[in-house]
Amino acid sequence: MPSSLSRFLRDERLSFQNAGVESPDLSAELLLASSLGLDRPGLLRLALLEPDHPLEEAAMKRYAALRERRLAGEPMAYILGGKEFYGRLFRVTPDALIPRPETELLVDAALEHLAGRPPGRFADLGTGSGCIAITLALELGPEWRGLALDFSAPALRLALENARALGAANLAFILGDYTCPPLRPASLDLLVANPPYISEGEYAALDHGVRAFEPVTALVAGPEGTEQLLGLLALGAEALRPAGLLLLELGQSQGQSLLEAASAQPAWSESRILRDLTGRDRLLLARRGQSESLLFSRSKGRMTDLEVLPVLDEEAKESAPDVSGPTAEPDPVAVADLEASPALPDVEDAPPEQDEGHARLLEVRFRRNGGVYLFRADREKVAVGDKVMVETEQGASLAEVVSVRADNGKDLEIRPIKGLAGDEDLSLAEENRNLASESRLFCRQRIRERNLDMKLVDVEVFHDRSKMIFYFTAPGRVDFRDLVKDLVQEYHIRIELRQIGVRHEVQMIGALGNCGMACCCRRYLRRFAPVTIKMAKEQNLFLNPAKLSGICGRLLCCLANEQENYEDFHRNSPKLGKKYQTGQGVMKVIRANLFRQSIVVLTEVGEEREFMLEAWSLLNPVRLESKSEQQQPRPHARKGGGGAGRTNSRSAPEKLTGGRPEAVETLADLQEQENDPDLFPDAPPEEKPDGSIFGLPGRYAKK
């Protein structure tokens, strides 16, 4: 038992200082104040007025526990459970980053540039604890409506708790990938984000307290650190209204590259870097141009990876009805255009509750960009967005429900779910995501040290941690036995290295296409369909490899979006370049227009005439065969397809070294791809995907 309060406080300050703890005096005072149930000014006042104040044993036990956590390097905000931001106290946990004082500059810049503007809508992508979104909602006033989005369910629960505690009722919370959020074009007046912007090399040099306790997924963006920033820059050009404002927090060495990227996009009429009080680059400010014609158009695929946060409990819904999603009057910020996606209906479209004895079929997915698979719920009351536990051949796995429908009694072979996921399951899933991020950094370091000709793409950790799968790309086969030994020795888990193709790589990590949108394979495509040069020819596209190839170097997947319409049109229209005998003489078809449903012909006198398909059919056209067609017999079709002289692309090595492949130079390169669609079907954990798999030899598996 310490003799007095003042002496104990003095000794603890000195103890923290000798241990090398940052801000030793402040740490000792805050921890002791929390143990005694006081705030810091109250503790200092008590120590000054009553220096011999006795300290109770229970308070000392609480202090000892907090002291051990601080000496271990845990940040004070996590120990105390709160952090002040913009004059308000926010609850914080290790599920989200600790709010930093420099982030308040983002709020200051937003309020300054929105002063005097009429109420509108804003969005905070990657909201974390919700400090930015909630502060803006409270400072701008209830007339403004905002959206807070994050891919981490625990972080979004934390943001919701802070919103309820601080009274921010004009916010909608969305669970999903903020690289492709459910935002309608030209729907926002303000878009803000504090995304991951630390490179993998910089992360290794961060303070131990940051690396050991704060979520790595909210810090590290990739090898360069600007990957997320560039994606949000392109996203803002689409989501903001004319004169809308984009504010992004960035690293001190990234300002110039972001300015150059913004200058290259015609959507931005103004872009500049804002510096903090130390003179370092801190924020990118970009203002949307006034021209509506600069807006990108959305493609056929909808953003189906997002849905209204399903973790709101009944108490939260009653106390904050405006936080849980769409209201009676649809809001273009909160409504995610989910009606266009058959795989992911809106929460409002879920079927009514049924009797507990009546089974329902569930469509679930194991990963955000994974395929959808059927399971059955016998007695559980399951809704869209719930997390469920299912049994697979690889063991218990966590899945997410994307649709619910009644069982027609015909699908008797479908396996039932084990039940709804509990708090322990969700906590373990979050730990697995952090483990995957950490192991990705470790594996890349080992690849560099061993000079392996391979590129690590992603890491998957099974829910029960029975196995980890490391996905990689490589120009050929790789001898990675020593790398497997390093991974097994580090993590003591069964390791599998799986080689994937370039299309699957883009699907897993995401990228921006030529249209400025996130790639189709990342947003809505779950399985790749064959794409051929014939599609480009039938759609009257210029056969320019630079225009027809995507970010992966293969033919654009979106060529298949409208192929069915072109096939129907060409099936009902005359052949191009052929002559037809009509009631008005012989005519040669030279052009066809799908959008006008018309053709252009050349008459015998050299005049071009346009006919709608209906008018053309009234001329009773009869095709005239050319002399060559009359003399030469038609060749018999070969079994198995494929013409003479066609090059099999699998016989030639791919021209890649990881990342984006070399540019396709000639049309022949694209034609080689016609027989090599590089299909790697997505599969749940219990299935083995097709394609090139290099598994772990049994002698390297550590049980």
XYZ file of N, CA and C in Angstrom, residues 149 280 338 380 608:
15
model
N -18.961 4.378 -44.421
C -18.779 3.031 -44.975
C -17.447 2.454 -44.518
N 4.275 19.629 -43.526
C 4.271 18.404 -44.318
C 2.974 18.274 -45.100
N -29.557 -1.727 -55.345
C -29.439 -3.167 -55.227
C -30.510 -3.898 -56.030
N -33.363 -22.004 -38.110
C -32.817 -20.695 -37.784
C -33.533 -19.599 -38.570
N -25.524 5.123 -101.984
C -25.710 4.517 -100.667
C -27.108 4.821 -100.150
